[in-house]
mmCIF file of C-alpha atoms in Angstrom:
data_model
loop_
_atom_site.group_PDB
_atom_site.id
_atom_site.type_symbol
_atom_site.label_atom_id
_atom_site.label_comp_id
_atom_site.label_asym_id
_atom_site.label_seq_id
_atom_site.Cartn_x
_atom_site.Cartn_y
_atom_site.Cartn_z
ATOM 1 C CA UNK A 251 -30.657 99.288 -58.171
ATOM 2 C CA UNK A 252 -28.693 96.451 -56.261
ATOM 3 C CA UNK A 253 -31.116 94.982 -53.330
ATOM 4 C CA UNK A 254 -30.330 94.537 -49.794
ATOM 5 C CA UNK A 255 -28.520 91.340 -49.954
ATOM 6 C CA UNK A 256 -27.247 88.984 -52.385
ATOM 7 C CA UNK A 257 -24.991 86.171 -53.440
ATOM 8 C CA UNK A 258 -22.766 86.160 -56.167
ATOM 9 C CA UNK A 259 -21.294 83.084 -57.532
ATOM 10 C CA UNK A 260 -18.164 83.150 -59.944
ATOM 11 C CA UNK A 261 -17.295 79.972 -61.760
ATOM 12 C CA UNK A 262 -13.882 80.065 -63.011
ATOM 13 C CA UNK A 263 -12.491 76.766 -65.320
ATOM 14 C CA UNK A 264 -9.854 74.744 -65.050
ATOM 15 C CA UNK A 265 -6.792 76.432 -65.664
ATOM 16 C CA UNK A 266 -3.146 75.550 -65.586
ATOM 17 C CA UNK A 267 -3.081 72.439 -63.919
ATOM 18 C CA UNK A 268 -5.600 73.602 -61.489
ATOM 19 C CA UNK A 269 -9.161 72.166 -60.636
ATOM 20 C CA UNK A 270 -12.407 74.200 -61.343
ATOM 21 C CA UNK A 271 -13.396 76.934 -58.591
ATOM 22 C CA UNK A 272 -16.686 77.956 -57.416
ATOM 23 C CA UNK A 273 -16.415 81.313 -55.478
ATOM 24 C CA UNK A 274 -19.402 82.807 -53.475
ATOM 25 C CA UNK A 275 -20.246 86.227 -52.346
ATOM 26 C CA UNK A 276 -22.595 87.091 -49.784
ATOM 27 C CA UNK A 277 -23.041 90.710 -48.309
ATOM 28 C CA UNK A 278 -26.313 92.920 -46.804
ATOM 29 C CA UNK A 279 -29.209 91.337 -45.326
ATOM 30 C CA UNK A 280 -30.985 88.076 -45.264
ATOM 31 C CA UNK A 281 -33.593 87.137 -47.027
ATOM 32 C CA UNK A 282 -35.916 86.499 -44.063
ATOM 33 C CA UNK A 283 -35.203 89.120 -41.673
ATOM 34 C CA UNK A 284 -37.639 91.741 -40.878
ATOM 35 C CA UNK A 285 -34.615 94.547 -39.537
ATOM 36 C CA UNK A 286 -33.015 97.809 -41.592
ATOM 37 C CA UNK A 287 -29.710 98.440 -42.226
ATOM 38 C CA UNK A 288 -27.917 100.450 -39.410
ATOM 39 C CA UNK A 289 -25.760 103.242 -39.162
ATOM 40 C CA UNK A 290 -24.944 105.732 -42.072
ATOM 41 C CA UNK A 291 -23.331 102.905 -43.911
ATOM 42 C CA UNK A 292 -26.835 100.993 -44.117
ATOM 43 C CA UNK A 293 -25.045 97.567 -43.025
ATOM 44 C CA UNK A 294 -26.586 94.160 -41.768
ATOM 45 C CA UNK A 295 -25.821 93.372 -37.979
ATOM 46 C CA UNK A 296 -25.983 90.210 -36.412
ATOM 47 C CA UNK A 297 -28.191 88.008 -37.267
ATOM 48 C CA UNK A 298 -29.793 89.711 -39.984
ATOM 49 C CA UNK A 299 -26.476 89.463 -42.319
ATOM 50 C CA UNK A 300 -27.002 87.496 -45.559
ATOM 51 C CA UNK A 301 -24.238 84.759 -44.084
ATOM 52 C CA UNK A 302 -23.868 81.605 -46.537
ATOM 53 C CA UNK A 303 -26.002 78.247 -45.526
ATOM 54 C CA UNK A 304 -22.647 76.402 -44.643
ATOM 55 C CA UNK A 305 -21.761 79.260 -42.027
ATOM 56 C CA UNK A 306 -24.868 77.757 -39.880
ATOM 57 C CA UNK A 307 -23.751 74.714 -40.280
ATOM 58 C CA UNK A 308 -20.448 74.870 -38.827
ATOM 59 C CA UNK A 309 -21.626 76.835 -35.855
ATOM 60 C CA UNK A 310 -23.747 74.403 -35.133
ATOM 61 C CA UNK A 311 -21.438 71.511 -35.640
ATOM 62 C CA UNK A 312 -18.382 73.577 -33.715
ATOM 63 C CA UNK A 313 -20.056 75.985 -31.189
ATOM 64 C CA UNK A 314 -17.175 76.608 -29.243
ATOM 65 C CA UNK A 315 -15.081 78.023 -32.300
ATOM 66 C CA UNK A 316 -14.103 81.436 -32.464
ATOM 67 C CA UNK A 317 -16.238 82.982 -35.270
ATOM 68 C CA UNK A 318 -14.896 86.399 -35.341
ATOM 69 C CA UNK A 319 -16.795 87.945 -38.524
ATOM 70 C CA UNK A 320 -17.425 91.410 -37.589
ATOM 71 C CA UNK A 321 -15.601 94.689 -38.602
ATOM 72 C CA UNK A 322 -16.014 93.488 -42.397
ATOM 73 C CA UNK A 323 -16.356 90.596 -43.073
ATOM 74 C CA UNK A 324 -14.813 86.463 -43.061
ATOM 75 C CA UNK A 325 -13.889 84.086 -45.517
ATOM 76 C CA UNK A 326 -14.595 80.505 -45.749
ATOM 77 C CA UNK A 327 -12.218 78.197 -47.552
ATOM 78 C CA UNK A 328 -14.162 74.893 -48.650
ATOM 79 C CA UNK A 329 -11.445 71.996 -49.949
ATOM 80 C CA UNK A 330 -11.781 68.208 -49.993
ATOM 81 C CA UNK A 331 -9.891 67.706 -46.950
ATOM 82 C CA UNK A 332 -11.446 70.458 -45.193
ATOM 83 C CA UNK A 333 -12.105 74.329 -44.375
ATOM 84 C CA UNK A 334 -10.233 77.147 -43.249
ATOM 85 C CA UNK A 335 -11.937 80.204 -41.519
ATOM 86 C CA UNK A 336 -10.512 83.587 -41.771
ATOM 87 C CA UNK A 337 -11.925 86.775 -40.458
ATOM 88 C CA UNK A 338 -12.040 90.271 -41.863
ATOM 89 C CA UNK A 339 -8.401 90.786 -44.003
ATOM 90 C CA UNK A 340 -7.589 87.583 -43.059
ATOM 91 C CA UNK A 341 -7.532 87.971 -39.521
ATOM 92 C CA UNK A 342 -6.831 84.724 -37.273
ATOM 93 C CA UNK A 343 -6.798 82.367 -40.165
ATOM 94 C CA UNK A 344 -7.253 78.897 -39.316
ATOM 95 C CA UNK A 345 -8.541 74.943 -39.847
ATOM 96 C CA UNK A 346 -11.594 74.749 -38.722
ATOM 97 C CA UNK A 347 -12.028 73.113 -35.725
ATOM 98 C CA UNK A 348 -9.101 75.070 -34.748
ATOM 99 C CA UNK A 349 -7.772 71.840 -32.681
ATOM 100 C CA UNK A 350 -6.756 70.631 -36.259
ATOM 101 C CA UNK A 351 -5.285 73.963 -36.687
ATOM 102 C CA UNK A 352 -3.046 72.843 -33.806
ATOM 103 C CA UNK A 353 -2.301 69.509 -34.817
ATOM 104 C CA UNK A 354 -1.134 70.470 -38.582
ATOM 105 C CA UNK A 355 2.206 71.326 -39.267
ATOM 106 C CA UNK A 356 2.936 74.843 -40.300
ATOM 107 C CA UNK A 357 4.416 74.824 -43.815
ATOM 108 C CA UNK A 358 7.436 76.820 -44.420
ATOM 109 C CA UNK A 359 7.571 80.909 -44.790
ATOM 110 C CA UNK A 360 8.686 80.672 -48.677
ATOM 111 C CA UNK A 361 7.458 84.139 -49.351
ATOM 112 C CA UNK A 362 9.130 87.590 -47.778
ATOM 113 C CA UNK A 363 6.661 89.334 -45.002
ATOM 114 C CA UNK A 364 6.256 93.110 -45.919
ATOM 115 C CA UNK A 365 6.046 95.212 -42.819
ATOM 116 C CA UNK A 366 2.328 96.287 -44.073
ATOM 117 C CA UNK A 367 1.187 97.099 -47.599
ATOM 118 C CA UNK A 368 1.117 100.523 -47.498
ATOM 119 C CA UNK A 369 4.818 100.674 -46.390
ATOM 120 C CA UNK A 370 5.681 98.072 -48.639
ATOM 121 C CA UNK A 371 3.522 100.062 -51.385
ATOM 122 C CA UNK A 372 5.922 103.837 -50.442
ATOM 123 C CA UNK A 373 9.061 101.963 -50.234
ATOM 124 C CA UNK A 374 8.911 100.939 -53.300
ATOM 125 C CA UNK A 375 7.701 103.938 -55.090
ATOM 126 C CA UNK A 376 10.957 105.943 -52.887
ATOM 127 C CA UNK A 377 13.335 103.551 -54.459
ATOM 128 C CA UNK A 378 11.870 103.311 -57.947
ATOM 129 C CA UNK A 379 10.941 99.577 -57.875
ATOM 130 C CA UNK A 380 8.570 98.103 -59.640
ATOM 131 C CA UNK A 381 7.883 94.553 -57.795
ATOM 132 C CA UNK A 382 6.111 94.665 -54.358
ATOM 133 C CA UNK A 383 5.300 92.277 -52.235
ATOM 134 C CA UNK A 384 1.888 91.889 -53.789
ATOM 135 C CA UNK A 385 2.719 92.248 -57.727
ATOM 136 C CA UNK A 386 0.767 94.610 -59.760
ATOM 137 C CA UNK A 387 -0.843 91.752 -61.799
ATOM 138 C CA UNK A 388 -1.929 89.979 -58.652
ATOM 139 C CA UNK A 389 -3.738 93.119 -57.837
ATOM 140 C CA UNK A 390 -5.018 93.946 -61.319
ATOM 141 C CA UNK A 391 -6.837 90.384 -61.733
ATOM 142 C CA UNK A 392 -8.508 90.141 -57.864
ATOM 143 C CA UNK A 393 -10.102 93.829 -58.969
ATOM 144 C CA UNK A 394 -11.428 92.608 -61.830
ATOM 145 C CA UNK A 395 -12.499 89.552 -60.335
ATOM 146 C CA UNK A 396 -14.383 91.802 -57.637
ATOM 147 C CA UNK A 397 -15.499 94.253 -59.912
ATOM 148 C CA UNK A 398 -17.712 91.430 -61.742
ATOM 149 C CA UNK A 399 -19.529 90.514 -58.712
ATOM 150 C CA UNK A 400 -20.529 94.442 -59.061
ATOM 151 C CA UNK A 401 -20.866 94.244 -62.812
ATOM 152 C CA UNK A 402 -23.436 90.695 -61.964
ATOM 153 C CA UNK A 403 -25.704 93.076 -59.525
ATOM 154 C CA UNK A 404 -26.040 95.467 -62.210
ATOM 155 C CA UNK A 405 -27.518 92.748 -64.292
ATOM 156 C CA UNK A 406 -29.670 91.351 -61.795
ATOM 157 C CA UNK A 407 -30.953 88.355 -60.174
ATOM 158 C CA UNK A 408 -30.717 85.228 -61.998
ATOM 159 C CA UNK A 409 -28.418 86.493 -64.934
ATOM 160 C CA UNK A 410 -25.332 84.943 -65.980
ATOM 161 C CA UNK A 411 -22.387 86.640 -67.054
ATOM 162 C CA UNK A 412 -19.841 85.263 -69.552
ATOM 163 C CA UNK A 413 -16.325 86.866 -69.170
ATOM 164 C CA UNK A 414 -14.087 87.371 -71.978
ATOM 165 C CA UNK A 415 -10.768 88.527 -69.320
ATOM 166 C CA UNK A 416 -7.972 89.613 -72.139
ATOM 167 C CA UNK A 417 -10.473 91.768 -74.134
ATOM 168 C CA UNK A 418 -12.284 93.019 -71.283
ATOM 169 C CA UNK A 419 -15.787 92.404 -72.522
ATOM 170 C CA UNK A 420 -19.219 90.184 -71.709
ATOM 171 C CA UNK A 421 -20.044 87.754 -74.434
ATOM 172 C CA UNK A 422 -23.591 87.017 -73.367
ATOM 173 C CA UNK A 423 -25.099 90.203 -72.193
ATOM 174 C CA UNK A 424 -23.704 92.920 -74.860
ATOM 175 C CA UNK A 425 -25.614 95.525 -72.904
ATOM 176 C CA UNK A 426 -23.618 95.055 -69.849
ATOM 177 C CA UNK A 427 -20.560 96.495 -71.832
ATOM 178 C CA UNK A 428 -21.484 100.023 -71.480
ATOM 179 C CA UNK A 429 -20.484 99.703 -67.362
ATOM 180 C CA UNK A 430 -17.316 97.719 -68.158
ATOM 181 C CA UNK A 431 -15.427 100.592 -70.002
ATOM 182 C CA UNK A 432 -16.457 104.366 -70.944
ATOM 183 C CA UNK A 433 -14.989 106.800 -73.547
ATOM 184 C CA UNK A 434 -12.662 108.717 -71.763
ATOM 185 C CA UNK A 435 -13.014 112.757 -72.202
ATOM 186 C CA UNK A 436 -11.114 114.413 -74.814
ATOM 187 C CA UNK A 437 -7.356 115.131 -73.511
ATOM 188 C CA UNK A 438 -7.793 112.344 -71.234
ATOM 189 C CA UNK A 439 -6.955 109.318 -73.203
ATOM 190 C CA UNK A 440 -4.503 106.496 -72.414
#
């Protein structure tokens, strides 16, 4: 049983001539609020959401910012020159304080805009392509990257996770295997 908030922290290597990455997760409530979840989807309002530590900080440091972080969710983008604020799918992405945001060029479009996903997903099924304008593979290794953060609730606070990716397995905690893959039923096989 998952509790009602928690932070998740993946640490992926070095990899291809790029740096180290720390990636945090935070969802559900706070550890010191005294409220319930609301609503038939039992989610954190307000105050009460399990928001990182650097979240406060930047509110404090830039109250006049736009901090649009409800409907889902926002992410924060921590760098050395900086961080970039997005809200729920990515929705007004920018520098934070957004007066940077003004004052930094806009790098060039390099990549074709899809109308949407979905219609970008159909119109390529209709014409028989393969490629979309977010690849397969793209899509395959963000799932499993989320799916761990699932897979590190099952195993509870405090435990680590090692992640063997191309066999599809955790080194450390054997046990945790049984929730990565299942048998499939007989006539169901791949």
């Amino acid at each position: 049983m998952c509790g009602a908030g928690s932070r998740i922290r993946w640490d992926v290597p070095a990899r291809a001539g790029m740096p180290a990455l720390k990636a945090y997760w935070y969802e559900g409530l706070n550890s010191t609020t005294t409220e319930e979840p609301a609503g038939n989807l039992h989610a954190a309002k307000g105050d009460a959401r399990n928001f990182p530590p650097l979240l406060k900080t930047l509110r404090e440091q830039y109250p006049d910012e736009e901090w649009n972080m409800e409907g889902g969710g926002f992410t924060l983008y921590v760098g050395d020159k900086g961080v970039i604020f997005t809200g729920c799918y990515g929705d007004r992405m920018h520098i934070v304080p957004f007066e940077k945001m003004q004052s930094t060029p806009k790098p060039p479009k390099t990549l074709a805009r899809p109308k949407d996903v979905f219609t970008d997903f159909i119109e390529a099924c209709k014409a028989g392509k393969t490629d979309t304008s977010v690849p397969f593979e793209y899509g395959t290794r963000l799932t499993e990257f989320a799916l761990l953060g699932n897979l590190a609730q099952i195993a509870g606070e405090g435990k680590k996770l090692e992640w063997d990716g191309p066999n599809m397995k955790v080194t450390n905690l054997p046990e945790m295997n049984q929730f990565v893959k299942r048998e499939n039923r007989k006539g169901w096989t791949v």
